[in-house]
Amino acid sequence: MNDALEKAGELAGRHIVLGLSGGAACFKAAELCRALTKAGATVQVVMTEAAERFMTAVTMQALSGRPVYTSQWDQRPDNGMAHINLSREADAILVAPASADFIAQLAQGRAAELLALLCLARPLERVPLLIAPSMNREMWAHPATQRNLWQIDQDGAHVLGVAHGDQACGEFGDGRMLEAQELLEELIAFLTPKALAGQRLLITAGPTFEAIDPVRGITNLSSGKMGFSIARAAREAGAEVTLVAGPVHLPTPRGVTRIDVRSAEEMRLASVQQAESANIFVATAAVADWRPAVTAEHKIKKDGSGEVPHMAFVENPDILSEIAHSPRAQSGELFCVGFAAESQDLLANAQAKRARKGVPLLVGNIGPATFGRDDNALLLVDDEGASELPRASKRHLAQQLVAEIARRVSGLSA
Ligand code: CTP
């Protein structure tokens, strides 16, 4: 993705048919429609008769900027075949909400209404169908619904998950439709080429916190944003991702397994364990280099004498170096990527760090210019030399870096 495309939005050039069947979650479809157009997609809304009971077509027209289709007998298309035209033009069809009844219609290949008809008429190999179920928990758990979901999955639909929580009917459980932002992320992930399919990627992110006593500690300004962005981009590219996160306030990217840790020791333990089954290890965490030699059991108090406590430190384990020197990494089974946060002489420091850590790829950045920010610039150093990824959003850089990693990993297994 180039910069112009980044500004235009992640779905620029994509045409999405957004289908609404009947359900209280239709209000989320309105928000989703906005999110899709904001991400650069053109959106054609198609509604069932039941959906129109929950949301007016006028609202969806205003949000999508296009007249809404509700009937297969619509007179507007010259050829009178809305179902053919709509399904041929789409890069993807996303039905949100997909009611239990609508899913049953799909499972049976029914075509009584325009939305089911165009799903049936879509070219299977070219136009993916994504289904965002939405229903009461009992309807969701019913064997008939589960059987229908299994059937439409077999027939090539991509069924998205449901959320657990309060339901419009007042009950509590599984079956809520995902939120608009989650659906947008699922769609982007679905449309991303699977350059890391079959790979298991482990990543560390954020700072560590080294306790001085129960209420104090040493940490740093790392926000974890770069690592979390890489975790998301890697999952979108098809990898199975485990994220070992220091203390940060960031939401877990969808589909990523997260292990929260606090100290460098905890991060080391989790990472070394997980690295045994990973193919790729990316160390973005800003691990504290030292920790207090002893952690006081109780809060250290001032005694009024004016004397300050003297603290001794010990060095923390170097997680990246340890994993990069493990037999699996040395044999090429585990591809390791390090980061370097420097304050000056980026190229020389990054090259020296790459050699010291023993990693094939080291990514350099200037610490004060990245910590806490949403953008960054990266310098990639490998045995062929150095190349730059110019300043861009961490999201965009993460996508580029994932592509760089995928290229190198596929080169290894080729
Ligand atoms: N790293 C690690 N464990 C440590 C220290 C660093 O895994 N105890 C990893 C970081 O996640 C990063 C790389 O090593 O991928 C380099 O981290 P950085 O803080 O830049 O380097 P240091 O090894 O700490 O060296 P220095 O502080 O001297 O620059």
XYZ file of C-alpha atoms and ligand atoms in Angstrom:
443
model
C 0.000 0.000 0.000
C 1.502 3.363 -0.989
C 1.050 6.632 0.913
C -1.715 7.926 -1.362
C -3.620 4.706 -0.779
C -3.035 4.954 2.961
C -4.645 8.393 2.961
C -7.498 7.187 0.738
C -8.288 4.429 3.253
C -7.584 0.741 3.633
C -10.539 -0.318 1.516
C -9.960 2.211 -1.292
C -11.043 0.756 -4.609
C -13.119 -1.992 -2.972
C -16.815 -2.387 -3.641
C -18.749 -4.036 -0.835
C -22.335 -5.231 -0.915
C -23.622 -4.766 2.620
C -26.668 -6.942 3.235
C -29.038 -6.417 6.160
C -31.497 -9.049 7.286
C -33.935 -8.563 10.150
C -32.610 -7.974 13.641
C -32.117 -5.382 16.334
C -28.431 -5.233 15.309
C -29.421 -3.315 12.157
C -28.390 -0.158 14.032
C -24.814 -1.481 14.056
C -25.053 -1.955 10.280
C -25.605 1.800 9.977
C -22.366 2.412 11.871
C -20.620 -0.268 9.832
C -21.737 1.369 6.602
C -20.129 4.626 7.738
C -16.946 2.841 8.779
C -16.716 1.097 5.403
C -17.120 4.304 3.405
C -14.670 6.061 5.725
C -12.173 3.274 4.977
C -12.534 4.146 1.288
C -14.938 1.426 0.104
C -17.969 2.019 -2.033
C -20.947 0.383 -0.378
C -24.111 -0.950 -1.967
C -26.734 -1.702 0.648
C -29.294 -4.460 0.112
C -32.026 -4.974 2.702
C -34.566 -7.711 3.308
C -38.172 -6.872 4.087
C -37.550 -7.783 7.736
C -34.521 -5.489 7.898
C -36.698 -2.589 6.780
C -38.756 -3.085 9.934
C -35.679 -2.261 11.998
C -33.980 0.418 9.885
C -35.211 2.576 7.033
C -33.664 2.313 3.609
C -33.452 6.130 3.635
C -30.963 6.036 6.513
C -28.823 3.459 4.749
C -29.018 5.433 1.498
C -27.824 8.574 3.286
C -24.922 6.699 4.888
C -23.832 4.792 1.788
C -24.525 7.600 -0.696
C -26.366 5.142 -2.973
C -29.972 4.069 -3.425
C -30.686 0.915 -1.472
C -31.957 -2.269 -3.110
C -34.758 -4.095 -1.327
C -36.565 -6.056 -4.030
C -35.680 -8.414 -6.826
C -38.464 -6.756 -8.832
C -36.667 -3.391 -8.712
C -37.274 -1.609 -12.028
C -34.026 0.382 -12.018
C -31.564 -2.028 -13.645
C -31.961 -1.967 -17.458
C -31.720 -5.728 -17.619
C -34.105 -6.198 -14.688
C -31.548 -8.422 -12.973
C -30.446 -6.664 -9.810
C -29.249 -9.959 -8.298
C -26.825 -10.582 -11.162
C -25.528 -7.018 -11.436
C -25.058 -6.546 -7.692
C -23.248 -9.813 -7.124
C -20.937 -9.422 -10.152
C -19.772 -5.952 -9.125
C -18.852 -6.837 -5.521
C -15.390 -7.521 -4.126
C -17.203 -9.064 -1.154
C -20.731 -9.470 0.176
C -21.050 -8.909 3.909
C -24.369 -9.744 5.540
C -24.613 -7.949 8.887
C -26.837 -8.697 10.657
C -27.456 -12.226 9.430
C -30.544 -13.524 11.249
C -31.176 -17.182 12.050
C -33.829 -17.235 9.347
C -31.528 -15.697 6.761
C -28.806 -18.252 7.557
C -31.421 -21.022 7.185
C -32.352 -19.606 3.760
C -28.692 -19.664 2.694
C -28.250 -23.215 3.971
C -31.142 -24.323 1.800
C -30.111 -22.298 -1.231
C -33.392 -20.386 -1.176
C -33.888 -17.264 -3.266
C -37.261 -15.774 -2.410
C -35.797 -12.357 -1.542
C -33.200 -10.261 -3.320
C -30.466 -10.611 -0.654
C -30.622 -14.430 -0.512
C -30.972 -14.515 -4.281
C -27.815 -12.494 -4.927
C -25.848 -14.616 -2.404
C -26.921 -17.690 -4.376
C -26.165 -16.042 -7.712
C -22.687 -14.817 -6.777
C -19.706 -16.344 -8.615
C -18.421 -18.627 -5.830
C -14.763 -18.482 -6.780
C -14.584 -14.707 -7.138
C -17.017 -13.054 -4.710
C -16.591 -14.038 -1.055
C -19.596 -14.041 1.264
C -19.060 -13.003 4.884
C -21.779 -13.651 7.423
C -22.111 -11.764 10.724
C -24.708 -13.714 12.736
C -26.988 -11.906 15.132
C -29.628 -13.574 17.283
C -30.865 -14.542 20.722
C -28.653 -16.992 22.611
C -31.207 -19.832 22.465
C -31.600 -19.385 18.713
C -27.807 -19.347 18.371
C -27.369 -22.523 20.416
C -30.224 -24.379 18.679
C -28.995 -27.431 16.751
C -30.836 -26.235 13.644
C -28.871 -22.950 13.617
C -25.570 -24.686 14.306
C -26.340 -27.204 11.548
C -27.134 -24.355 9.127
C -23.943 -22.504 10.045
C -21.923 -25.643 9.433
C -23.678 -26.096 6.097
C -23.064 -22.552 4.819
C -19.439 -22.834 5.896
C -19.176 -26.035 3.824
C -20.801 -24.176 0.939
C -18.078 -21.533 0.971
C -19.431 -18.754 3.204
C -17.067 -17.239 5.765
C -18.911 -17.147 9.096
C -17.666 -14.484 11.509
C -17.855 -15.004 15.250
C -20.451 -13.620 17.630
C -19.993 -11.694 20.847
C -21.022 -12.722 24.321
C -23.018 -10.277 26.420
C -26.306 -8.407 26.930
C -28.873 -9.053 24.248
C -31.659 -6.806 22.954
C -34.203 -9.281 24.373
C -32.826 -8.741 27.882
C -31.066 -12.092 28.081
C -27.322 -12.626 28.365
C -25.144 -14.959 26.328
C -23.732 -15.776 22.891
C -25.234 -14.517 19.668
C -24.738 -10.732 19.730
C -23.431 -9.353 16.478
C -19.843 -8.079 16.554
C -19.395 -4.293 16.769
C -19.015 -2.231 13.592
C -15.280 -1.658 14.143
C -14.720 -5.374 14.732
C -16.575 -6.230 11.541
C -14.513 -3.691 9.621
C -11.308 -5.252 10.965
C -12.560 -8.743 10.103
C -13.309 -7.659 6.551
C -9.894 -6.010 6.127
C -8.236 -9.151 7.528
C -10.265 -11.349 5.196
C -9.238 -9.326 2.147
C -5.523 -9.283 3.072
C -3.331 -11.659 1.011
C -2.202 -14.544 3.227
C 1.570 -14.072 2.923
C 2.130 -15.698 6.352
C -0.340 -18.582 6.003
C 0.722 -21.561 8.105
C 3.272 -19.558 10.112
C 3.256 -19.253 13.902
C 4.502 -15.843 14.939
C 5.504 -14.871 18.460
C 5.942 -11.210 19.321
C 6.902 -9.279 22.456
C 5.605 -5.741 22.898
C 5.445 -2.829 25.299
C 7.671 -1.963 28.253
C 8.478 -4.136 31.237
C 7.962 -3.049 34.837
C 10.625 -3.901 37.397
C 9.289 -3.633 40.916
C 11.222 -1.710 43.589
C 8.585 -2.349 46.229
C 4.834 -3.154 46.085
C 3.942 0.361 44.893
C 6.945 1.520 42.843
C 8.941 0.322 39.921
C 11.130 1.100 36.941
C 9.634 1.179 33.494
C 9.930 3.140 30.232
C 7.846 5.086 27.751
C 7.212 2.301 25.233
C 3.504 2.314 24.303
C 3.443 -1.109 22.646
C 1.737 0.363 19.559
C 4.322 -0.863 17.063
C 4.258 -4.422 18.429
C 0.459 -4.521 18.593
C 0.265 -3.211 15.013
C 2.656 -5.938 13.840
C 0.629 -8.571 15.704
C -2.519 -7.384 13.935
C -0.887 -7.216 10.501
C 0.645 -10.681 10.921
C -2.716 -12.184 11.882
C -4.325 -10.482 8.886
C -1.611 -12.031 6.725
C -2.678 -15.471 7.944
C -0.220 -16.168 10.785
C -1.239 -17.688 14.106
C -0.065 -14.944 16.445
C 0.905 -14.999 20.128
C 1.555 -11.615 21.685
C 3.517 -11.402 24.928
C 2.638 -7.954 26.228
C 4.172 -5.868 28.981
C 1.912 -3.472 30.916
C 0.102 -1.395 28.253
C -3.449 -0.162 27.817
C -4.089 -1.402 24.309
C -6.887 -3.646 23.079
C -5.839 -7.104 21.868
C -5.991 -7.282 18.066
C -8.756 -9.635 16.924
C -7.702 -13.234 16.536
C -4.433 -12.760 18.435
C -3.588 -14.777 21.575
C -2.291 -12.445 24.258
C -0.191 -13.286 27.307
C 0.161 -10.396 29.754
C 3.381 -10.119 31.717
C 4.961 -7.462 33.891
C 8.678 -7.965 34.464
C 11.482 -8.929 32.087
C 11.747 -12.270 33.907
C 8.065 -13.005 33.274
C 8.416 -11.912 29.660
C 11.423 -14.186 29.225
C 9.617 -17.198 30.693
C 6.535 -16.775 28.482
C 8.596 -16.034 25.366
C 11.030 -18.925 25.740
C 8.115 -21.324 26.234
C 6.159 -20.005 23.269
C 9.228 -19.829 21.014
C 9.442 -23.624 21.086
C 6.477 -23.865 18.739
C 6.917 -20.623 16.760
C 8.428 -20.170 13.285
C 8.926 -16.432 13.588
C 9.919 -14.381 16.636
C 9.681 -10.596 16.589
C 11.054 -8.767 19.636
C 9.620 -5.258 19.791
C 9.426 -5.007 23.583
C 11.439 -2.330 25.325
C 12.739 -4.683 27.987
C 14.266 -2.959 31.014
C 17.994 -3.643 30.949
C 18.264 -3.786 34.735
C 16.045 -4.570 37.694
C 16.495 -3.835 41.388
C 18.618 -6.579 42.946
C 15.996 -6.967 45.668
C 12.339 -6.067 45.636
C 11.254 -4.786 49.043
C 8.365 -6.757 50.496
C 6.761 -3.616 51.899
C 6.671 -0.019 50.746
C 10.009 1.691 51.411
C 9.283 4.607 53.768
C 11.036 7.909 54.311
C 12.447 7.906 57.833
C 12.717 11.695 58.099
C 16.498 11.694 58.234
C 16.865 13.013 54.662
C 18.777 9.917 53.634
C 17.898 8.464 50.217
C 17.745 4.713 49.642
C 20.644 3.193 47.762
C 19.638 0.667 45.235
C 21.666 -2.103 43.655
C 20.725 -3.409 40.209
C 21.208 -6.655 38.369
C 21.068 -7.142 34.616
C 17.913 -8.608 33.103
C 18.065 -11.594 30.770
C 18.363 -10.694 27.098
C 15.290 -12.445 25.719
C 15.996 -11.858 22.047
C 19.617 -12.917 22.272
C 18.729 -16.088 24.181
C 16.046 -17.134 21.705
C 18.122 -16.135 18.664
C 20.956 -18.357 19.910
C 18.679 -21.363 20.562
C 19.201 -24.461 18.395
C 15.888 -23.917 16.523
C 16.841 -20.368 15.586
C 20.369 -21.389 14.663
C 19.091 -24.152 12.400
C 16.748 -21.721 10.601
C 13.519 -23.256 11.978
C 12.815 -20.032 13.861
C 13.339 -16.719 12.072
C 14.199 -13.960 14.565
C 13.631 -10.233 14.114
C 15.024 -7.708 16.585
C 14.271 -4.051 17.084
C 16.750 -1.411 18.135
C 15.686 1.743 19.898
C 18.552 4.197 19.515
C 18.962 7.880 20.162
C 21.731 8.488 17.597
C 23.920 6.847 14.890
C 21.061 4.549 13.913
C 22.811 2.624 11.133
C 26.046 1.880 13.006
C 24.235 1.008 16.241
C 21.703 -1.172 14.425
C 24.410 -3.080 12.568
C 26.365 -3.670 15.769
C 23.213 -4.763 17.609
C 22.258 -7.154 14.815
C 25.625 -8.884 15.118
C 25.499 -8.920 18.920
C 21.975 -10.350 19.105
C 22.636 -12.852 16.319
C 19.466 -12.076 14.331
C 19.072 -12.187 10.524
C 16.914 -9.029 10.500
C 17.169 -6.028 12.785
C 14.792 -3.092 12.626
C 16.216 0.197 13.845
C 14.290 3.228 14.999
C 14.983 6.367 16.977
C 13.473 5.827 20.444
C 12.438 9.393 21.344
C 10.907 9.822 17.864
C 8.644 6.799 18.226
C 7.718 6.109 21.867
C 4.019 6.821 22.332
C 3.537 8.188 18.811
C 1.234 6.808 16.112
C 3.862 7.101 13.392
C 7.477 6.089 13.004
C 10.263 5.484 10.468
C 12.220 2.224 10.313
C 15.612 1.106 9.087
C 15.870 -2.558 8.076
C 19.320 -4.076 8.473
C 20.125 -7.547 7.204
C 23.149 -9.255 5.669
C 22.497 -7.514 2.360
C 22.724 -4.017 3.863
C 20.212 -1.439 5.032
C 16.940 -0.166 3.605
C 14.556 2.438 4.891
C 10.821 2.369 5.474
C 10.030 6.105 5.483
C 7.875 7.800 8.110
C 4.317 6.516 8.072
C 1.655 5.312 10.500
C 2.674 2.359 12.662
C -0.214 0.480 11.062
C 1.229 1.027 7.586
C 4.797 0.272 8.701
C 3.614 -2.932 10.387
C 2.010 -4.078 7.135
C 5.212 -3.314 5.215
C 7.363 -5.064 7.789
C 5.140 -8.156 7.745
C 5.560 -8.267 3.958
C 9.362 -7.992 4.390
C 9.357 -10.809 6.964
C 7.122 -12.991 4.765
C 9.464 -12.498 1.809
C 12.476 -13.577 3.866
C 10.703 -16.526 5.503
C 9.366 -17.839 2.199
C 12.907 -17.464 0.797
C 14.115 -19.747 3.592
C 11.592 -22.500 2.943
C 11.774 -22.210 -0.866
N 15.683 -7.167 24.058
C 15.319 -8.307 24.732
N 15.664 -8.478 26.043
C 16.398 -7.527 26.682
C 16.768 -6.355 26.011
C 16.400 -6.216 24.693
O 14.646 -9.172 24.138
N 16.705 -7.722 27.935
C 15.357 -7.037 22.643
C 14.391 -5.915 22.328
O 13.059 -6.381 22.339
C 14.839 -5.510 20.932
C 16.342 -5.743 20.961
O 16.545 -6.714 21.978
O 14.310 -6.340 19.934
C 17.179 -4.537 21.214
O 16.706 -3.824 22.324
P 17.403 -2.453 22.766
O 16.738 -1.985 24.022
O 17.453 -1.533 21.598
O 18.875 -2.926 23.011
P 19.642 -3.424 24.240
O 19.963 -4.862 24.034
O 18.920 -3.087 25.493
O 20.975 -2.590 24.097
P 21.285 -1.057 24.521
O 20.341 -0.734 25.630
O 22.700 -1.105 24.902
O 21.059 -0.231 23.291
